[in-house]
Coordinates of C-alpha atoms and ligand atoms in Angstrom, one line a residue:
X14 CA 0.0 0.0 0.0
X15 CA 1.2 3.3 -0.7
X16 CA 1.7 6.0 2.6
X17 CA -0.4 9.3 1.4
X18 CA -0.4 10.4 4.7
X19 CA 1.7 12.6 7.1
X20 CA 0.5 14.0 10.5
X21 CA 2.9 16.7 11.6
X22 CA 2.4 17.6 15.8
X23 CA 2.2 21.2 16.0
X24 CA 0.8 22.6 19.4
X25 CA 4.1 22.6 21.0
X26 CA 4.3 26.1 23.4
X27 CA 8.0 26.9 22.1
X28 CA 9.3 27.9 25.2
X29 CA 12.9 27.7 24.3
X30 CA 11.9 30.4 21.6
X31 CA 10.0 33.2 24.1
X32 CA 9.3 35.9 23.7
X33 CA 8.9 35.6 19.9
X34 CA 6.7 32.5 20.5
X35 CA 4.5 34.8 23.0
X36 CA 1.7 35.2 19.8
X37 CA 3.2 33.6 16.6
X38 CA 3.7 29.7 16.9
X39 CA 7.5 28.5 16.4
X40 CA 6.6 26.8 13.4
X41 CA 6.0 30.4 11.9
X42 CA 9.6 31.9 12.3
X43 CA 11.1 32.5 9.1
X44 CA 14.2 30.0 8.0
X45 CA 15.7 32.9 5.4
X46 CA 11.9 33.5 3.9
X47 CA 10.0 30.9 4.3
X48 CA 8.5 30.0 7.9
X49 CA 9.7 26.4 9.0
X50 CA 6.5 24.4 8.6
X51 CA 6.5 25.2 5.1
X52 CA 9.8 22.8 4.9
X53 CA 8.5 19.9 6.6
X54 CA 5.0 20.0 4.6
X55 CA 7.7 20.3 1.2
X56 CA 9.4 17.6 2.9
X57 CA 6.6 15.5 2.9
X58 CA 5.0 15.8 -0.3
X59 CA 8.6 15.4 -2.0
X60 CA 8.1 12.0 -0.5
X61 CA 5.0 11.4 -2.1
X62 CA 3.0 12.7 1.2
X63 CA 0.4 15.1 -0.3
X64 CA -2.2 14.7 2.6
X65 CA -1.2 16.5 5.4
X66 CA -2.7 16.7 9.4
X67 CA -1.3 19.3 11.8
X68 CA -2.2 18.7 14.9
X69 CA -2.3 22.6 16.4
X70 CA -3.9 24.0 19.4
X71 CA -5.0 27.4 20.9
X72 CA -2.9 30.6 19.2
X73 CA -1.9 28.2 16.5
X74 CA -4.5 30.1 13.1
X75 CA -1.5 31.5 11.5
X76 CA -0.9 28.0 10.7
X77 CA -4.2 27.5 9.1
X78 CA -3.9 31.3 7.2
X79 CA -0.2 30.4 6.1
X80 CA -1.4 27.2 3.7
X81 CA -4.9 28.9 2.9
X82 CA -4.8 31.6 -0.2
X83 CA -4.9 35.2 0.6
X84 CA -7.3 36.5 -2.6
X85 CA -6.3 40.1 -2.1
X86 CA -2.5 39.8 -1.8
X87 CA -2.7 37.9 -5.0
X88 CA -4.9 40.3 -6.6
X89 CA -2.3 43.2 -5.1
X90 CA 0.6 41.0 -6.3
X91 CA -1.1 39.8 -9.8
X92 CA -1.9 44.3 -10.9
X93 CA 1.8 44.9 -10.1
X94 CA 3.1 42.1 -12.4
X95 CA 5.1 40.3 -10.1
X96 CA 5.0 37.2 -10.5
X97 CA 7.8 35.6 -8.9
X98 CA 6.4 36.5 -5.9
X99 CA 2.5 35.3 -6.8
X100 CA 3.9 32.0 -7.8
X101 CA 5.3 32.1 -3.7
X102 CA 2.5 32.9 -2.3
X103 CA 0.3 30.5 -4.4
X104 CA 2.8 27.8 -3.4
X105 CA 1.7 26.8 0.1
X106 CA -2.0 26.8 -0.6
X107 CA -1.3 24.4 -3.5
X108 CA 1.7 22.4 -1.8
X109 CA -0.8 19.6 -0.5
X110 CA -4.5 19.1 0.9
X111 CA -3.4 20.6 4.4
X112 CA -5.9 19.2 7.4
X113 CA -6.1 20.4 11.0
X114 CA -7.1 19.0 14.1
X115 CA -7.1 20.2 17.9
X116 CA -5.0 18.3 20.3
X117 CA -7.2 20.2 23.4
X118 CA -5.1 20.0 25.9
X119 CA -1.5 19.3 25.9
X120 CA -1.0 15.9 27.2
X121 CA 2.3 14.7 25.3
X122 CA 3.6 13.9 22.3
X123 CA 2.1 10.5 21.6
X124 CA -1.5 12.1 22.7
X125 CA -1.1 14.6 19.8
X126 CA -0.5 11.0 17.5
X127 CA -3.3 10.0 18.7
X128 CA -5.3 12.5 17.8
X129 CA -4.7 11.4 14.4
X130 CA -6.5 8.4 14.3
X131 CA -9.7 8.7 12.8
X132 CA -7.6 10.9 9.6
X133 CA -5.5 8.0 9.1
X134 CA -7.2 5.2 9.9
X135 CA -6.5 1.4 9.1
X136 CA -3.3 2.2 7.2
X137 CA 0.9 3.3 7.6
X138 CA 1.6 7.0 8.4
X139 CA 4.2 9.3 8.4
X140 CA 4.7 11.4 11.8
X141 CA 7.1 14.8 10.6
X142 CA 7.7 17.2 13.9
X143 CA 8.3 20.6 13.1
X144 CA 11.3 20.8 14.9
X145 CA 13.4 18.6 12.8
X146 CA 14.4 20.2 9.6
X147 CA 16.1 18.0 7.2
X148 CA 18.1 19.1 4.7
X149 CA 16.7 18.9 1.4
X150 CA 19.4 17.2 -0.2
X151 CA 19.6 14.6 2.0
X152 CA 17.6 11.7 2.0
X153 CA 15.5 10.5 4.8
X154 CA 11.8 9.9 4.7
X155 CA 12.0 8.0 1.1
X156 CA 14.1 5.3 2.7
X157 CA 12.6 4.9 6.0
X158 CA 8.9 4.6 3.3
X159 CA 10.7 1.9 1.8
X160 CA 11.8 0.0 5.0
X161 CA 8.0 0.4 6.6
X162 CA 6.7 -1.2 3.5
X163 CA 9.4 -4.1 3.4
X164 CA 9.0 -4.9 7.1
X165 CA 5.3 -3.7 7.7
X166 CA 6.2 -2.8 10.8
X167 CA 7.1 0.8 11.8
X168 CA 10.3 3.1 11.2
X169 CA 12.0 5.9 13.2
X170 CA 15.0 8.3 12.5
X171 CA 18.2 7.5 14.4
X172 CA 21.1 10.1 14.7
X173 CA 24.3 9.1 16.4
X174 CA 24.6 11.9 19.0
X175 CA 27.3 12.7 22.2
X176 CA 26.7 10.6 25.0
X177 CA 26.0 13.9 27.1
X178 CA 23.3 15.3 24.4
X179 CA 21.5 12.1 25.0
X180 CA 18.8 12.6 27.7
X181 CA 17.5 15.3 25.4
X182 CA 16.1 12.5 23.3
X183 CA 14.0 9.3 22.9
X184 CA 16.8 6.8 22.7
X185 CA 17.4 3.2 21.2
X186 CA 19.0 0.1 21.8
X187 CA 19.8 -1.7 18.3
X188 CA 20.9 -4.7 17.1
X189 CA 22.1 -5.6 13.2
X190 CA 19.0 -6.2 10.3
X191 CA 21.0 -8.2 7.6
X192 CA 18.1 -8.7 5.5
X193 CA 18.5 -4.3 4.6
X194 CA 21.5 -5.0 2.9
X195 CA 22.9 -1.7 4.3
X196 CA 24.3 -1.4 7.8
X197 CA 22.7 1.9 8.7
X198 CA 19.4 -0.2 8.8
X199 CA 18.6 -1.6 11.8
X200 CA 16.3 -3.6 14.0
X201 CA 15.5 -1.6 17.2
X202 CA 14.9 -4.0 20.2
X203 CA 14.3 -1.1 22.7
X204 CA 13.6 2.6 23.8
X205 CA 13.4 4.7 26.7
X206 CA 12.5 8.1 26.2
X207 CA 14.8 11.1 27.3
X208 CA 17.3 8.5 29.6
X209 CA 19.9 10.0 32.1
X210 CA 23.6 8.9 30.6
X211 CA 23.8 6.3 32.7
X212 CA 21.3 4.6 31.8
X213 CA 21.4 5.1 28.4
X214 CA 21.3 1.9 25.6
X215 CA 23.7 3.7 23.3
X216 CA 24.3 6.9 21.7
X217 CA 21.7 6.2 18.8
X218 CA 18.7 9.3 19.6
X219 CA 15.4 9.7 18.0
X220 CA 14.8 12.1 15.8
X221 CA 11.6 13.8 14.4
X222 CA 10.8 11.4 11.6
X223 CA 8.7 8.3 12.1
X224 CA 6.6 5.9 9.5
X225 CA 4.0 4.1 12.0
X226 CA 2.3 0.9 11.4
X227 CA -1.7 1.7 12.6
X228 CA -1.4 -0.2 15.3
X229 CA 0.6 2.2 17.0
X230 CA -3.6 3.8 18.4
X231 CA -4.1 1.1 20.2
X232 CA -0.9 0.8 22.1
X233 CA -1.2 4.4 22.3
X234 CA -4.4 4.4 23.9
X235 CA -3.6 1.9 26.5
X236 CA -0.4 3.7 27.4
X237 CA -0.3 5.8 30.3
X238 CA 1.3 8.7 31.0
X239 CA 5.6 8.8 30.9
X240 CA 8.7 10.4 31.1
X241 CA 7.4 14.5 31.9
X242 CA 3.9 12.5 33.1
X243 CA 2.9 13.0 29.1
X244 CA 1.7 10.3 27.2
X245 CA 5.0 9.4 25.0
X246 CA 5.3 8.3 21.8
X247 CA 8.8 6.6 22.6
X248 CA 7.2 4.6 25.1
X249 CA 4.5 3.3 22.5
X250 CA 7.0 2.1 20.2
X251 CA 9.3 0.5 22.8
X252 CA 5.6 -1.5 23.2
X253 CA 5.5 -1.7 19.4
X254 CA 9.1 -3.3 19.5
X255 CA 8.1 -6.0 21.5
X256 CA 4.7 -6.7 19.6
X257 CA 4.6 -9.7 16.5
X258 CA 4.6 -8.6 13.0
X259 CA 0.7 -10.2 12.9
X260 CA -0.2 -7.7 15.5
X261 CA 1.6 -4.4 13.6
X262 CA 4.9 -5.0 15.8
X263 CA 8.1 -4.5 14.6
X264 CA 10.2 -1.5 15.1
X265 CA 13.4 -0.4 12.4
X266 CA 16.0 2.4 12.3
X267 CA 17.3 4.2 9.7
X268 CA 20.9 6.4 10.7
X269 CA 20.6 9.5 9.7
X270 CA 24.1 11.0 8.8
X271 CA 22.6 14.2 6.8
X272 CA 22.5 17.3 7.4
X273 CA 19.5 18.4 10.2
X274 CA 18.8 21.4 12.6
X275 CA 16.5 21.6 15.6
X276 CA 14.8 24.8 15.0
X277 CA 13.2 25.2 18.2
X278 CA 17.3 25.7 19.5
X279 CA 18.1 29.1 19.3
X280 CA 21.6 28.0 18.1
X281 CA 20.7 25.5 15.8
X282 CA 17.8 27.6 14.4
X283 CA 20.6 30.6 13.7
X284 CA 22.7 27.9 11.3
X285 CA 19.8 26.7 9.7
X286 CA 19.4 30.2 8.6
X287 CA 22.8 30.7 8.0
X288 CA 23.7 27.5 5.9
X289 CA 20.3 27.6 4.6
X290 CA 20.9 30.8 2.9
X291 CA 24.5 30.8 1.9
X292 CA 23.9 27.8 -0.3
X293 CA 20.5 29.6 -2.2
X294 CA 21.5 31.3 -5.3
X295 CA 19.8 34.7 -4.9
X296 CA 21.2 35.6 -1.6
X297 CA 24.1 33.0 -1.2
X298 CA 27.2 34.7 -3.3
X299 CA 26.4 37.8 -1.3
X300 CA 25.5 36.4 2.5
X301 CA 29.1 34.5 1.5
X302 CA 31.3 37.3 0.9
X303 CA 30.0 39.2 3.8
X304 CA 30.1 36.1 6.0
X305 CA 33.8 35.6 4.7
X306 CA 35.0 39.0 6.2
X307 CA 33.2 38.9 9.5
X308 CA 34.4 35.6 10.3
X309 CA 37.8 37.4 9.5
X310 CA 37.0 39.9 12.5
X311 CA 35.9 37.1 15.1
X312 CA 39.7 35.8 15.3
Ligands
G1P19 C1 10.3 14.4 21.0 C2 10.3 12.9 21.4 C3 11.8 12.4 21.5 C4 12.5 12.7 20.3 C5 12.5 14.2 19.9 C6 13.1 14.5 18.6 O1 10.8 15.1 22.2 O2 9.6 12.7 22.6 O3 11.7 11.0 21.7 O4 13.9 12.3 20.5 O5 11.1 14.7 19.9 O6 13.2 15.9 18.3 P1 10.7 16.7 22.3 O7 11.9 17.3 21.5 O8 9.4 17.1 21.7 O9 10.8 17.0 23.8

């Protein structure tokens, strides 16, 4: 069966981001020009993921404005000839059928999944959080599609991270899946959400992309709250892990060793922006040259 379908959490607070998060959600600042959720729904549909589910909550319409048309900036835009810009504008409205759906209350990440459930219904998912930005030339989702639909069973992102960065993550123990043919594939035979170092199954951290056999609702409704006392999707998939492939068990990795930024980390956000833009054509020769001398000042 072919995944249509990607559900993309986004009633995240984004604290680490105040004030600027006080009334815009985070998934509206700008990366150069275009606000950050607009990369994740591209992301999606250049992976064949055309129908889209935000799961938002309160002070989150910008959202919903952002990928619905704006007739009179068109019309503005369309008198003074300028098209380039129209054909912008136009784009998020017709990037993909955009849905949206109210978590309520904010009980966790795998509670926003949840919410989900009727959309999807009886068949794989893909579960994008805004977060995550993945470098458009480097693949991620396309291969972890084509691992779900080998195994049947579900997928998540895997970046090999510093043993001290790991408690900021869902983490996972590992163990070899010959049958891939590539070594950055991998059967994943446990996960604990956000561990302390110690206690830690290895350095291998979860990261924003995940392609979900439909049997992750069930699990998710039986599972009780976690790590933060929010429901966890981490916690659902260590169940997942342990389930049989008859029951939509089954859990894979894919390593991720592209390029990604966490743009809800001030730092991080900054060299998305930076690398982002230094490598576009219209602004990159120039945001280089300056970028050249400053460094130049720095030392
Ligand atoms: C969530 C997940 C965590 C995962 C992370 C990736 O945490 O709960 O397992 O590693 O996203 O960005 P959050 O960053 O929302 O606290």
């Amino acid at each position: 069966m072919t995944i249509r379908k990607a559900v993309i959490p986004a009633a995240g607070l984004g604290t680490r981001f105040l004030p600027a998060t006080k009334s815009t959600p985070k998934e509206m600042l700008p990366v150069v020009d275009k606000p950050a959720i607009q990369y994740v729904v591209e992301e999606a549909v250049a992976a064949g993921l055309d129908d889209v589910l935000m799961i938002t909550g309160r002070s989150k319409r910008t959202l919903a404005d952002h990928f619905d048309s704006v007739p009179e900036l068109e019309s503005a835009l369309e008198a003074k000839g300028d098209t380039t810009r129209l054909a912008e504008v136009r784009r998020s409205t017709e990037l993909a059928n955009v849905h949206f759906v109210r978590q309520g209350q904010p009980k966790g990440l795998g509670h926003a999944v949840l919410c989900a459930k009727q959309h999807v219904g009886d068949e794989p998912f893909a579960v994008l959080l805004g977060d995550d930005l993945i470098d458009e030339r480097d693949e991620l989702l396309t291969v972890m599609l084509a691992l779900q639909e080998k195994t049947g069973g579900s997928v998540i992102a895997l970046l090999e991270v510093e043993p001290d960065q790991v408690h900021l993550y869902g983490c996972a123990a590992v163990e070899p899946y010959p049958d891939a043919g590539d070594p950055d594939q991998v059967r994943v035979t446990g996960l604990v959400e956000k561990p302390d170092a110690a206690d830690a199954p290895s350095n291998l951290a979860v990261i924003g992309r995940y392609v979900l056999n439909p049997a992750v609702f069930g699990v998710l409704e039986t599972t009780g709250p976690g790590r933060g006392g929010e429901i966890q999707l981490t916690d659902a998939l260590a169940t997942l892990a342990s389930m049989s492939p008859q029951d939509g068990g089954g859990v894979y990795g894919v390593v991720f060793r592209g390029r990604r930024y966490d743009t809800g980390d001030r730092l991080d956000y900054l060299k998305a922006v930076v690398r982002i833009a230094a490598d576009r054509p219209d602004l990159g020769p120039d945001l280089r040259a300056w970028l050249t001398e400053y460094v130049a000042t720095l030392t």
